[in-house]
Coordinates of C-alpha atoms and ligand atoms in Angstrom, one line a residue:
X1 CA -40.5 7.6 50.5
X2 CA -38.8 11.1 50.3
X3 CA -36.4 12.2 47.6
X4 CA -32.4 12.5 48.0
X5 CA -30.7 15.9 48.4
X6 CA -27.6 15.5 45.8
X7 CA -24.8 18.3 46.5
X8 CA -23.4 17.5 42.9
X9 CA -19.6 18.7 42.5
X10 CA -19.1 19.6 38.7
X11 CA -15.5 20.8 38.8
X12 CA -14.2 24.0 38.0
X13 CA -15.0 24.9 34.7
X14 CA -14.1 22.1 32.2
X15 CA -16.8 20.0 31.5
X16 CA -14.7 17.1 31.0
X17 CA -14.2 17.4 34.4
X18 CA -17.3 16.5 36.0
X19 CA -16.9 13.3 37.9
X20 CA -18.4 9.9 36.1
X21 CA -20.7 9.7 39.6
X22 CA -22.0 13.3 39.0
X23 CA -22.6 13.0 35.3
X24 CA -24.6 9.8 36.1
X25 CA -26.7 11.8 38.7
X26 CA -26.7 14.9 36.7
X27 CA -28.3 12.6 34.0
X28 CA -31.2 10.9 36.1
X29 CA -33.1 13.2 38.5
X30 CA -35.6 14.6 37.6
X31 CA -34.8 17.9 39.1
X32 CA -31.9 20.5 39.4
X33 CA -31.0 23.2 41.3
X34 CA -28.3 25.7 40.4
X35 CA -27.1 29.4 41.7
X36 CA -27.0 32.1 39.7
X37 CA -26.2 36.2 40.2
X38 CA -29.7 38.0 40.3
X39 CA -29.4 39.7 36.5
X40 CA -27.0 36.6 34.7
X41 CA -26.5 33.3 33.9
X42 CA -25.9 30.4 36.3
X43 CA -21.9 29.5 35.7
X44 CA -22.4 25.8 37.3
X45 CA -25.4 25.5 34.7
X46 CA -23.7 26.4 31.8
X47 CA -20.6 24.0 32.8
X48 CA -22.9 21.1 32.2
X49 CA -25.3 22.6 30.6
X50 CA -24.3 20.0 27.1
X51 CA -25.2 17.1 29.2
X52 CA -28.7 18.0 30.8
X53 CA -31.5 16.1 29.0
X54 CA -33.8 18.3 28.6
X55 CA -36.8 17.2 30.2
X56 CA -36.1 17.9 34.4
X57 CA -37.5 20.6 36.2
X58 CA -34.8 23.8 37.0
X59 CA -34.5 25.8 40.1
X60 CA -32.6 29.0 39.3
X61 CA -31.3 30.2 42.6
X62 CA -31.0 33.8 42.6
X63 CA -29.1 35.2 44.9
X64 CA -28.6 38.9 45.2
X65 CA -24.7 39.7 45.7
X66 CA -25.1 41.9 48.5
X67 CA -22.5 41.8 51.1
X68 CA -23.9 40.3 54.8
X69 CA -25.9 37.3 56.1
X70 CA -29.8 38.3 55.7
X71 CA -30.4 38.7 52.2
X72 CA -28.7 35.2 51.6
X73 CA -30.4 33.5 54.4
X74 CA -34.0 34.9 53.0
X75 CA -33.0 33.1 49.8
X76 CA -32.1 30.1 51.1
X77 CA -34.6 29.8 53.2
X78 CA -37.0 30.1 50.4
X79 CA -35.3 27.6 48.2
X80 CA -34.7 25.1 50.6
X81 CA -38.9 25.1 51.0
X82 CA -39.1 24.5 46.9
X83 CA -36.4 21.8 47.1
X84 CA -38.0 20.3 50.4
X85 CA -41.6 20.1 47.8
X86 CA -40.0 18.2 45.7
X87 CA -38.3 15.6 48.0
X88 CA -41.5 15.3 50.0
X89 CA -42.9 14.2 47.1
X90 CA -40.4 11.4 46.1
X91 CA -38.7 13.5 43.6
X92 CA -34.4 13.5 44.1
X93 CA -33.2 17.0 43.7
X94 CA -29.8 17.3 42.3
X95 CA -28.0 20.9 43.5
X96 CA -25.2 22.0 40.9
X97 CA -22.1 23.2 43.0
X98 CA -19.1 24.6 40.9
X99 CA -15.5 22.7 42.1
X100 CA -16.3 20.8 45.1
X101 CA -20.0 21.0 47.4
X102 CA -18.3 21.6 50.5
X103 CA -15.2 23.4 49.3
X104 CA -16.5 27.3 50.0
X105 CA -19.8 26.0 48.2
X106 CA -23.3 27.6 48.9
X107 CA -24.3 24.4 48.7
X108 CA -23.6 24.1 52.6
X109 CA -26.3 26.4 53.6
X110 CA -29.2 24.2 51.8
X111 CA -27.0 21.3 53.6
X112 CA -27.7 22.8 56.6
X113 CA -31.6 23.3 56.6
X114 CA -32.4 19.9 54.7
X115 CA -30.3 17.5 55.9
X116 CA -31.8 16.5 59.0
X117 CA -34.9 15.8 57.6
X118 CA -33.6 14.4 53.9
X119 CA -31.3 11.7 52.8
X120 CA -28.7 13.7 51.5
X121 CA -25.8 12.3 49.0
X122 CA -22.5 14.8 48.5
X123 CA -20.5 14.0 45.6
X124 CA -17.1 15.8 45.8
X125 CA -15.7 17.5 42.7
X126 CA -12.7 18.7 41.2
X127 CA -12.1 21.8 43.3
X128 CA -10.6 25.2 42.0
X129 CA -7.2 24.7 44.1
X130 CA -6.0 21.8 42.5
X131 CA -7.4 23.5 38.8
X132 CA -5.4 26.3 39.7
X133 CA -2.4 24.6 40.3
X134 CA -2.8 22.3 37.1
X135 CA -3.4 25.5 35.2
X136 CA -0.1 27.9 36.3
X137 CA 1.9 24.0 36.3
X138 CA 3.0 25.2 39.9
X139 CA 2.6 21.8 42.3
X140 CA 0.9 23.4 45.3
X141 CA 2.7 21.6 48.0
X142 CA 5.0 19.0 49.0
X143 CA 6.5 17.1 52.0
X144 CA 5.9 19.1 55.1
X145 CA 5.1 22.2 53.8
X146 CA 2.1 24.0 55.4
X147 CA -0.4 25.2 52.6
X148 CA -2.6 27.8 53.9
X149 CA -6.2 28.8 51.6
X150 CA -6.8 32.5 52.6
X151 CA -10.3 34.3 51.4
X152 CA -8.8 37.2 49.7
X153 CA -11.5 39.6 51.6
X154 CA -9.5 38.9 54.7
X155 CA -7.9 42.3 56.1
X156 CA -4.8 43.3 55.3
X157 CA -3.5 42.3 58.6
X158 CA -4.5 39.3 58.8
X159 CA -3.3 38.1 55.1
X160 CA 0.2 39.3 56.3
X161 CA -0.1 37.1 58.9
X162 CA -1.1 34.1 57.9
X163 CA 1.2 34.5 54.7
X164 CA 4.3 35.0 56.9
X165 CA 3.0 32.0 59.2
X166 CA 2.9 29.3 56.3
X167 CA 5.2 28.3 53.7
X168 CA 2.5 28.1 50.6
X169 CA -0.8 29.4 49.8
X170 CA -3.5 29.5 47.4
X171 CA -5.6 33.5 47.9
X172 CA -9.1 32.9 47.0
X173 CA -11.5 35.4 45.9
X174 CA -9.0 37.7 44.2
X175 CA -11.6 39.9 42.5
X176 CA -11.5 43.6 43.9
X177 CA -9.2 42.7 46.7
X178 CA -6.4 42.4 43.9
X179 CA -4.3 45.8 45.1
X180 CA -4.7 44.6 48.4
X181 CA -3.2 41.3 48.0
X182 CA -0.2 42.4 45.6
X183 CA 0.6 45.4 48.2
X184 CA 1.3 42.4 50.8
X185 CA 2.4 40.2 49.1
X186 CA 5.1 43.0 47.6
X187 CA 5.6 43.8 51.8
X188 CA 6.7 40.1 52.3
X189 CA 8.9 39.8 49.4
X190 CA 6.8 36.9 47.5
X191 CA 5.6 38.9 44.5
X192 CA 8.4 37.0 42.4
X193 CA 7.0 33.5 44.0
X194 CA 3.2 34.4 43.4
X195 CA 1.4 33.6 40.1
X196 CA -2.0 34.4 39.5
X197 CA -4.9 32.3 37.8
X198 CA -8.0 33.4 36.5
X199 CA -11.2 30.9 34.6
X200 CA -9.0 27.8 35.2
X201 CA -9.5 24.9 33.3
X202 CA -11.5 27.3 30.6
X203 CA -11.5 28.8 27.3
X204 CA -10.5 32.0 29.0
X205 CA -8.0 31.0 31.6
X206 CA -5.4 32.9 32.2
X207 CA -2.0 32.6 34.1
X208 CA 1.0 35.1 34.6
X209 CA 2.9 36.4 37.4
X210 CA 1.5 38.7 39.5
X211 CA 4.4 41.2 38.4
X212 CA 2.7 41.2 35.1
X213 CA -0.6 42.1 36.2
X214 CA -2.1 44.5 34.0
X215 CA -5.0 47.4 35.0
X216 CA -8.0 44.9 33.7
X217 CA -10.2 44.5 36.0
X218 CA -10.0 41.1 38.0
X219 CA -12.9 38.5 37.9
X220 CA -14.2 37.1 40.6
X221 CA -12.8 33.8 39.7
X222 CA -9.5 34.1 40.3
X223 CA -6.7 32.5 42.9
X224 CA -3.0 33.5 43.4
X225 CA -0.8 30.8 44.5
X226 CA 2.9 31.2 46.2
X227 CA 4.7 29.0 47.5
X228 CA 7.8 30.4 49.4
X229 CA 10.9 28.6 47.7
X230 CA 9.4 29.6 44.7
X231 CA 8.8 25.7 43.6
X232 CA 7.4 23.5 45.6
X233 CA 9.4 20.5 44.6
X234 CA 12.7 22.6 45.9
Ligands
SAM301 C1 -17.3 30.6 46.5 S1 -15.7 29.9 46.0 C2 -16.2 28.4 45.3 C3 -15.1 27.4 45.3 C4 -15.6 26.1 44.7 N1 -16.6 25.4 45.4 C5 -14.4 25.1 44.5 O1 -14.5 23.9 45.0 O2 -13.4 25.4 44.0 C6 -15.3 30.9 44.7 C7 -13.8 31.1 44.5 O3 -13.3 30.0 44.0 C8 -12.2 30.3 43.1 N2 -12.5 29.7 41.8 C9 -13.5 29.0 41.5 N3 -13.4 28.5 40.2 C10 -12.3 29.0 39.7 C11 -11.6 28.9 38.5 N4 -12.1 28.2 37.5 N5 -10.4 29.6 38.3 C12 -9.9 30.3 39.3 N6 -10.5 30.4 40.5 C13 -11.7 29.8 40.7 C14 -12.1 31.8 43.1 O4 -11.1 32.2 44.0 C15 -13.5 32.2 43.5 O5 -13.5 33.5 44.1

């Protein structure tokens, strides 16, 4: 009898936000997996890090943040043969995801080498959107509205684009594509219908409109949100 893969969503920051179905398998396995940058902590690790028990077995992902493919597929590959040990040998593996598994979660590339050959259980988690929008009070959409979720790394272009093709949108991956986004977003006339969310659902969140930005630089974990009447219950 093989182990169970668990893609375990723990929300987006808060750990009062961890589902009752992944603190009860957060609890009980006897091992966990989490990601972490190659010289830091692992931020889904220390979101439920007051709950772990102490006694499982850890798998510190490292992953070097190196833009392309390879040096990510190499590291997968490699973990996914340490997690496959594990569940060969009847032990369920529990892989920590920040927000939601299958929500832009590297969770989906151990998905896709184990789950053919493992039971695999996802359990979905609060995602960042919809921490976002609780944290700048801005509902993200409403009736027919077309929300679009744009990867801030997108080219300019193509941001313009798809932000003059839809009448809301949440920007992902701010980061250093900050001057980027605000110079379109200033080009479309939404700067005053744009707020911008860092660490939501943290000690350190922080909300304000993008006219406010200041020089600091922007953390990785950051959205901007705009919806084009400005409120979404307009
Ligand atoms: C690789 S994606 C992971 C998304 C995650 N799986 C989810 O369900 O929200 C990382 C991006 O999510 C967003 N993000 C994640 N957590 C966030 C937070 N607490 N506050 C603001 N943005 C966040 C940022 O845009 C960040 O660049």
């Amino acid at each position: 009898v093989t182990g169970t893969l668990f893609g375990l969503g723990i929300g987006p920051g808060d750990p009062e936000l961890i589902t009752l179905k992944a603190l009860n398998v957060l609890k009980r396995v006897p091992v966990i997996a989490y990601p972490a940058p190659e010289n830091g902590d692992s931020l889904a690790r220390s979101i439920v890090e007051s709950y772990l028990p102490g006694n499982q077995e850890e798998i510190c992902i490292s992953t070097p943040m190196v833009a392309g493919n390879d040096p990510a597929n190499e590291v997968y590959d490699r973990y996914s043969i340490e997690i496959a040990e594990h569940l060969n040998a009847g032990r369920d593996v529990a892989v920590l995801c920040e927000g939601d598994p299958f929500f832009f979660g590297s969770f989906m590339y151990l998905f896709g080498r184990l789950a053919e050959t493992f039971p695999v259980e996802v359990v979905p988690g609060v995602t960042s959107l919809t921490a976002c929008a609780a944290e700048a009070a801005l509902p993200l959409t409403s009736r027919n509205d077309i929300l679009t979720v744009l990867p801030g790394p997108l080219p300019e272009e193509e941001l313009e684009r798809r932000l003059k093709d839809t009448d809301a949108a949440a920007i992902m991956k701010v980061g250093r594509h900050r001057e980027k986004i605000v110079r379109v977003l200033k080009k479309l006339g939404l700067t005053d219908k744009a707020r911008y969310v860092e660490r939501a659902s943290t000690q350190s969140a922080k909300v304000c409109a993008v006219s406010d930005l200041d020089d600091a630089k922007t953390p990785y974990f950051s959205m901007i949100l705009v919806h084009k009447r400005g409120e979404a219950w307009k």
